[in-house]
Phi, psi and omega in degrees: 000134178279136179288151181291143173248211183296344179281345181068035178228153171244138179246130184231138176226007184276058178214162180305125180090350180298131184200096174193156177237129177282120181263320185193153172205135177189146172044054176078012181234134177236124178251122179244168172215146172300139179272123186278337178041269188266013184240149175263355181252160175300147184236141183270332190283136175214155182198116183216150172259134178237127176247127178266125176278340176228152180287155174140165180282138177236145172263122177251120185228161184235032179061231181266011180275131179268085186232018176240114184286177183297338178263011184079190179280163168287146185222144180212125176248009180200246179255332187266134177261147174209176176271138180296324176116152184296335180292338179274341183284127175276311175195194184290356181235009183201155174212165179242148176215135180261105184273147164274154178299131179082359183286133175248124182228137173263136176237146179208162176303318179209160179302122180284154176231106184254173181304320180298326177294315177299314182298320177298315179297312183296316179302324180288340184239006186300333181283352178289117183295348179268358176258129181232114182267133178223179174254122179287312181194181173244132183290169178299336179268005176089010179268143176285142178254116185286152174229133176243122174261136182245128179131182183279342182086002182258003183293146177237152177270149181245000000 
């Protein structure tokens, strides 16, 4: 987690799906960039949590990268994701958000869908006899990748 500077914000990306690099922050402005990590090309996807230590509006910008869609960024202050809205969008590379003191908000290019989201969905529907969970493969890091087959399993091709 990056310590707050004069902007009164902390930027965090150390969670599943977190992906952003803090470039600069000063006077109510935070400049981020998508973190390319394993790619040699520019990347559009970003996902960061921002905690405001002081209340006030902040400009979150991405330099010359067009990574803010027409509905603004996806936003989450709990479990549910939604679009921040076009009124928060400055242009394709920036948006504004008015923080409460101590408020932690996750922002992303689009609502992320992580393994925990899948597990919540599956747990809620596991009793459905038409859902059959299997393992599709094992990832390079040794995690199983789930596969869900839907149906009775008796279908035939013609």
